[in-house]
Short mmCIF file of C-alpha atoms and ligand atoms in Angstrom, two decimals:
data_model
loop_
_atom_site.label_atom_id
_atom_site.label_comp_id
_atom_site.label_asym_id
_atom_site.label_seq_id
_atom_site.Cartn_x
_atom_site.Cartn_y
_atom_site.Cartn_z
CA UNK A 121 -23.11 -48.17 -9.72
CA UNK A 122 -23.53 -49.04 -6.24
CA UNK A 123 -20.77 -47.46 -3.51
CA UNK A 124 -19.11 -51.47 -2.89
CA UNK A 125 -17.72 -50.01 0.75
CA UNK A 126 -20.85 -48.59 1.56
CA UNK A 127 -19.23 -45.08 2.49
CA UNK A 128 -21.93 -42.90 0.37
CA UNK A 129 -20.10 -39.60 -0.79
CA UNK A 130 -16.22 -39.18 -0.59
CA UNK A 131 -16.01 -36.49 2.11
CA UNK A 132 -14.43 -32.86 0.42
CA UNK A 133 -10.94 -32.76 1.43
CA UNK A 134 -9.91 -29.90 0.17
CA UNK A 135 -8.74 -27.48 3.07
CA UNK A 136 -10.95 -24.56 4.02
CA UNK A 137 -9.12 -21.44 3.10
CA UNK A 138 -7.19 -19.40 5.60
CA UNK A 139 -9.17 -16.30 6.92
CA UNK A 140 -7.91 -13.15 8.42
CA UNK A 141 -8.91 -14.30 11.99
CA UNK A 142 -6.39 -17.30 11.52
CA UNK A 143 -3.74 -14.89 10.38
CA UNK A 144 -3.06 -12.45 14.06
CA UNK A 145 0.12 -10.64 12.42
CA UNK A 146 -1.79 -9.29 9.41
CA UNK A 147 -5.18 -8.51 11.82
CA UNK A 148 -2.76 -6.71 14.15
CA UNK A 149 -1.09 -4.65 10.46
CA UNK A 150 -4.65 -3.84 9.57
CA UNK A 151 -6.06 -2.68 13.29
CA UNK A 152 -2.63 -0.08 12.99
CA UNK A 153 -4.24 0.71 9.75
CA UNK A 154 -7.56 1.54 11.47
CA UNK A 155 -6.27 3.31 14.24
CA UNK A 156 -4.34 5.63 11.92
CA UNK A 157 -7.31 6.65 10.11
CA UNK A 158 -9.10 6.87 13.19
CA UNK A 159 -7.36 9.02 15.38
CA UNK A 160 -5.25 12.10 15.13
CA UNK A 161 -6.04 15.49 13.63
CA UNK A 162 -7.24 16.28 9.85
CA UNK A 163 -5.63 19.43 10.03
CA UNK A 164 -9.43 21.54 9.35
CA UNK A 165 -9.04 19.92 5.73
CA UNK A 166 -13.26 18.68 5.04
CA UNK A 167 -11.76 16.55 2.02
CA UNK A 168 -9.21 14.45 4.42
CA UNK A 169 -12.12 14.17 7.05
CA UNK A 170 -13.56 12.29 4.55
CA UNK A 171 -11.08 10.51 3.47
CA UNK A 172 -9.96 9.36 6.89
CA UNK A 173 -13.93 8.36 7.20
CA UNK A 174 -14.32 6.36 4.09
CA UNK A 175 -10.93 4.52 4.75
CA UNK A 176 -11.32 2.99 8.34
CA UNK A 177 -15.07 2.82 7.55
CA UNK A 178 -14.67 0.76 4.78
CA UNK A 179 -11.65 -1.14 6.91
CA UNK A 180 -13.94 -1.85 9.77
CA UNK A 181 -16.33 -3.53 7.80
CA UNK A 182 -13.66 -5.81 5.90
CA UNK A 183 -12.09 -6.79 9.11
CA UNK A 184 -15.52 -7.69 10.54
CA UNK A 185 -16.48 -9.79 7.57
CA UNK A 186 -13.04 -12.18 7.99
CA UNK A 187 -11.42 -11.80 4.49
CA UNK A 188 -10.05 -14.81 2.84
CA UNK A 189 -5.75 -14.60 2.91
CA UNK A 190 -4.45 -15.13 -0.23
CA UNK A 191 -0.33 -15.11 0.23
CA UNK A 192 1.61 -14.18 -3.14
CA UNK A 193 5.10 -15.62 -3.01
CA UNK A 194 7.36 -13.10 -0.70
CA UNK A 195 9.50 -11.09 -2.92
CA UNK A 196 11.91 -8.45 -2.52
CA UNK A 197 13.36 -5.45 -4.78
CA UNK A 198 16.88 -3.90 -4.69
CA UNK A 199 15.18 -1.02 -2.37
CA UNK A 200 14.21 -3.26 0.03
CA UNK A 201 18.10 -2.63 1.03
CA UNK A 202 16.55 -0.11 2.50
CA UNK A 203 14.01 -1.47 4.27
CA UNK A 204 15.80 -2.86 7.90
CA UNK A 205 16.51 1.00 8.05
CA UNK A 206 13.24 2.37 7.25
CA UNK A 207 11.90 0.03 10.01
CA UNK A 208 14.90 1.36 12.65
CA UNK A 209 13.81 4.72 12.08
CA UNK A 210 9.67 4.11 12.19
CA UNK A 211 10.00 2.10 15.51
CA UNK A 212 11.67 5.69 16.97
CA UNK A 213 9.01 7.90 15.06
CA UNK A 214 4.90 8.42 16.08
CA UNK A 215 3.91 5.72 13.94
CA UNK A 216 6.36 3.24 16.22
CA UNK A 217 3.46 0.70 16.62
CA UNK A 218 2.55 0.51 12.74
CA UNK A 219 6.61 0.34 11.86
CA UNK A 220 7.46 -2.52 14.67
CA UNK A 221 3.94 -4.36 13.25
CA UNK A 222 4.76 -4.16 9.58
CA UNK A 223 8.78 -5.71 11.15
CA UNK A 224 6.72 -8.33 11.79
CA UNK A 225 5.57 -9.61 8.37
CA UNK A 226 8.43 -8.42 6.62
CA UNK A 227 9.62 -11.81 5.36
CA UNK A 228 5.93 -12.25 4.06
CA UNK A 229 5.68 -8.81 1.87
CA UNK A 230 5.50 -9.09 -1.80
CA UNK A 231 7.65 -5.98 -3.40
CA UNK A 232 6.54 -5.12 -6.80
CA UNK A 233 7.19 -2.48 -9.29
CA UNK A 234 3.71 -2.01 -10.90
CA UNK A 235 5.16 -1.71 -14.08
CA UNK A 236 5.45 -4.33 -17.46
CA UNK A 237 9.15 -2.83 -17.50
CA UNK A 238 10.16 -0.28 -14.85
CA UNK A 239 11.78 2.78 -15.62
CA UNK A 240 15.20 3.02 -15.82
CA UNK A 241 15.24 5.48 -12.74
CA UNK A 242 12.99 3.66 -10.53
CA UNK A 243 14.56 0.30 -10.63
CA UNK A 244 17.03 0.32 -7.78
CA UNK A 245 14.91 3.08 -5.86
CA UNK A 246 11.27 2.49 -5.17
CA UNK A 247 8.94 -0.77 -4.79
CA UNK A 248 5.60 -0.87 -3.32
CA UNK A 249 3.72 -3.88 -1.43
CA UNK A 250 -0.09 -4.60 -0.94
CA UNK A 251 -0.87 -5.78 2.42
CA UNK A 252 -5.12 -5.33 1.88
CA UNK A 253 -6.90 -5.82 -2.08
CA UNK A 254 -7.80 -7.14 -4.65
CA UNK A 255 -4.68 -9.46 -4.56
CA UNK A 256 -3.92 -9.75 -1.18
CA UNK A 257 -2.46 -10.93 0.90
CA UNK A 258 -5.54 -9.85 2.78
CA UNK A 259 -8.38 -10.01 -0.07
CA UNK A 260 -10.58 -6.95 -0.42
CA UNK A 261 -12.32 -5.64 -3.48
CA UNK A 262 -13.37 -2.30 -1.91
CA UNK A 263 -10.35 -1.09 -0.64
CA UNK A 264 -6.43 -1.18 -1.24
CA UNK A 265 -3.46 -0.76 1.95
CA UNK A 266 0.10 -1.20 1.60
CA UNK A 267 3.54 0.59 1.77
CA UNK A 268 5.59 2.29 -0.66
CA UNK A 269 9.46 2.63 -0.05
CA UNK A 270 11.59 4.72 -1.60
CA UNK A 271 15.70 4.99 -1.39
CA UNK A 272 17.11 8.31 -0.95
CA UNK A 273 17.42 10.92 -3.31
CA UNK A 274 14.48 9.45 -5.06
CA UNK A 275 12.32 11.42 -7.73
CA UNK A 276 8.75 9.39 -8.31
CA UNK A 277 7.88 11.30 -11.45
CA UNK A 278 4.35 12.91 -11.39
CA UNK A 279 1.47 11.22 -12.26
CA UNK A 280 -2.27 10.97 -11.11
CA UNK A 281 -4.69 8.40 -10.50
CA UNK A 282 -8.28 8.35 -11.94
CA UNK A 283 -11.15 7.98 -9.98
CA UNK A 284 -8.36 7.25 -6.92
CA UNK A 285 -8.22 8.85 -4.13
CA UNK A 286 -5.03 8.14 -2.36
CA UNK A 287 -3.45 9.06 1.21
CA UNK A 288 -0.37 8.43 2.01
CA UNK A 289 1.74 8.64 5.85
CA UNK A 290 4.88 8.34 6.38
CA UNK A 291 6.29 6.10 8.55
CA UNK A 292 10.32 7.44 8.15
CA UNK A 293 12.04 10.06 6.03
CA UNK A 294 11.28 13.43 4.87
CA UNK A 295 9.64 14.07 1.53
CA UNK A 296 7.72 16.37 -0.11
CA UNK A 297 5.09 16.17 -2.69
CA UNK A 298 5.05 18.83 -5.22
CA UNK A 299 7.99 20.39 -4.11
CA UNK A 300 5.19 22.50 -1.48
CA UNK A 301 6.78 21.67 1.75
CA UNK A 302 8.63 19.20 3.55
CA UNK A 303 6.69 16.79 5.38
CA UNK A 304 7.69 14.65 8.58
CA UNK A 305 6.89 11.19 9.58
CA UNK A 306 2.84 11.16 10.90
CA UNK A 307 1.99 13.86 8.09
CA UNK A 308 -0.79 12.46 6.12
CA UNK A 309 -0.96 13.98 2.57
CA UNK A 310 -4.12 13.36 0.63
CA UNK A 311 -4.22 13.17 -3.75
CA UNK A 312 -8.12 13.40 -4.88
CA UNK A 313 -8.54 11.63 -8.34
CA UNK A 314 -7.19 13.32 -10.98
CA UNK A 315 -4.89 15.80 -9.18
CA UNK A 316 -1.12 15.68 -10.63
CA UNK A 317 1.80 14.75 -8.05
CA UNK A 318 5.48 14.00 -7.62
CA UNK A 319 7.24 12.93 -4.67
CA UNK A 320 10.95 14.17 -3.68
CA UNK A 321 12.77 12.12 -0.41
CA UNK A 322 15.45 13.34 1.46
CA UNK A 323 19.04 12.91 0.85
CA UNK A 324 20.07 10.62 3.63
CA UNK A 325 17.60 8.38 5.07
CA UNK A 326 14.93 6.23 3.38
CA UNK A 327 10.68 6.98 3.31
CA UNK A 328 8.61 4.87 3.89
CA UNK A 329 4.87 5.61 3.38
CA UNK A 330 1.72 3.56 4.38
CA UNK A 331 -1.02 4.30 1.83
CA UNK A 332 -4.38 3.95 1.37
CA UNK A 333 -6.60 4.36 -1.99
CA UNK A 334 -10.67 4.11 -2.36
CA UNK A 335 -12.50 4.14 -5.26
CA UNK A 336 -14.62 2.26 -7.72
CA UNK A 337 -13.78 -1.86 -7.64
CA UNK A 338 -12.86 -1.88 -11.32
CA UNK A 339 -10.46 0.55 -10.66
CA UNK A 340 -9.08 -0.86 -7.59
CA UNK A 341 -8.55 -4.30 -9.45
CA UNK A 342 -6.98 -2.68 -12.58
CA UNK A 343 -5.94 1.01 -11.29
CA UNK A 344 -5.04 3.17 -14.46
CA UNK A 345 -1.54 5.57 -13.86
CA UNK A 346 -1.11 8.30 -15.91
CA UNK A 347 2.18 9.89 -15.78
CA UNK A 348 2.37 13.26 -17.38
CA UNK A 349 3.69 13.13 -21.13
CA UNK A 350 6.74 15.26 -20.76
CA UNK A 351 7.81 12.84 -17.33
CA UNK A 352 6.79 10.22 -19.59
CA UNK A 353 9.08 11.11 -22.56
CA UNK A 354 12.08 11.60 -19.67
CA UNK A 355 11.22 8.55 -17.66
CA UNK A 356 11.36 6.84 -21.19
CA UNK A 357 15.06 8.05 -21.96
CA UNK A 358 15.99 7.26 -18.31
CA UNK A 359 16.40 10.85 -17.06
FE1 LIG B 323 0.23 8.52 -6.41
#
């Protein structure tokens, strides 16, 4: 059948999708993220040299290739209560410029639990949001950034991650991570795949931790938890 207007092909309306270059709050979020892993000291450690390298390595590159934006509905969690105060805090701490940034898209973060039902514990006391992945709201198959907040007085039972290698910073509060030490905001603590942790927070203020995990891409887009079976068994009963 012959076009009767004479237009040949309908022209493709469907809007090109929004890129990263598009999006200057979330560029700005990620460039923090790249200057953290870029600068300041790895403490002697080879392993977080590495780490540090692989991160804003692999960062650079994403940025540089314009990653599609894929924005989940916003969504909160009761912890993010906490949240205006976490923020207060970061903007007076050494990661000011990463805490006043991440103010900035705060009405855009998607809180989650990570879990089919959360335990019992956790529920009023720790969330997590993605801000670079596999599901965005930046997209990136190689590489996952985001923030974890926890309420005070918070126990995150132990667990590892396989083939994960995770870093986390902290932006506000004092916690500690395997009851070893106390650690302050701008401490970066490093968990290689496999290796068992728990996190404690302080008693009076809020944490907030930016964190970063590498690995393989199948286990980025479906990362495996494994909580110790005795946490497990307690988490289960809600103690
Ligand atoms: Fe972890």
């Amino acid at each position: 059948m012959t076009d009767p207007y004479h237009l040949g092909a309908a022209p493709d309306l469907t809007p090109d999708p929004e890129r990263l270059a598009d999006s200057p709050s979330w560029g700005y979020l990620l460039q923090e993220f790249e200057r953290l892993y870029r600068f300041g000291s790895d403490g002697g450690s080879r392993a977080i040299r590495g780490h540090r390298k692989r991160v804003r390595e692999t960062l650079a590159q994403v940025i540089e290739a314009n990653p599609a934006i894929d924005q989940r509905p916003p969504a909160t969690k009761p912890v993010t209560a906490h949240l205006p105060r976490a923020l207060d805090l970061g903007a007076a701490g050494p990661l000011e410029g990463m805490a006043r940034t991440l103010e900035r898209v705060s009405d855009r973060l998607t809180w989650e639990y990570g879990y089919a039902r959360v335990p019992k514990p956790l529920e009023k006391k720790y969330a997590y949001c993605e801000v670079l992945g596999p599901q965005g709201p930046v997209r990136s198959e190689r590489l996952i950034l985001g923030f974890v907040l926890f309420a005070p007085a918070t126990t995150y039972p132990q667990h590892s991650h396989s083939e994960i290698e995770e870093s986390y910073v902290s932006l506000s509060g004092a916690w500690s991570e395997n009851e070893a030490a106390v650690f302050a905001p701008g401490s970066m603590i490093l968990n290689r795949p496999g290796e068992e942790h728990r996190i404690t927070t302080g008693r009076h203020d809020p944490c907030l931790l930016a964190y970063a995990w590498t690995g393989p891409w199948e286990r980025l887009s479906a990362p495996g938890m494994k909580f110790s079976r005795s946490r497990r068994a307690r988490m289960e009963h809600g103690i």
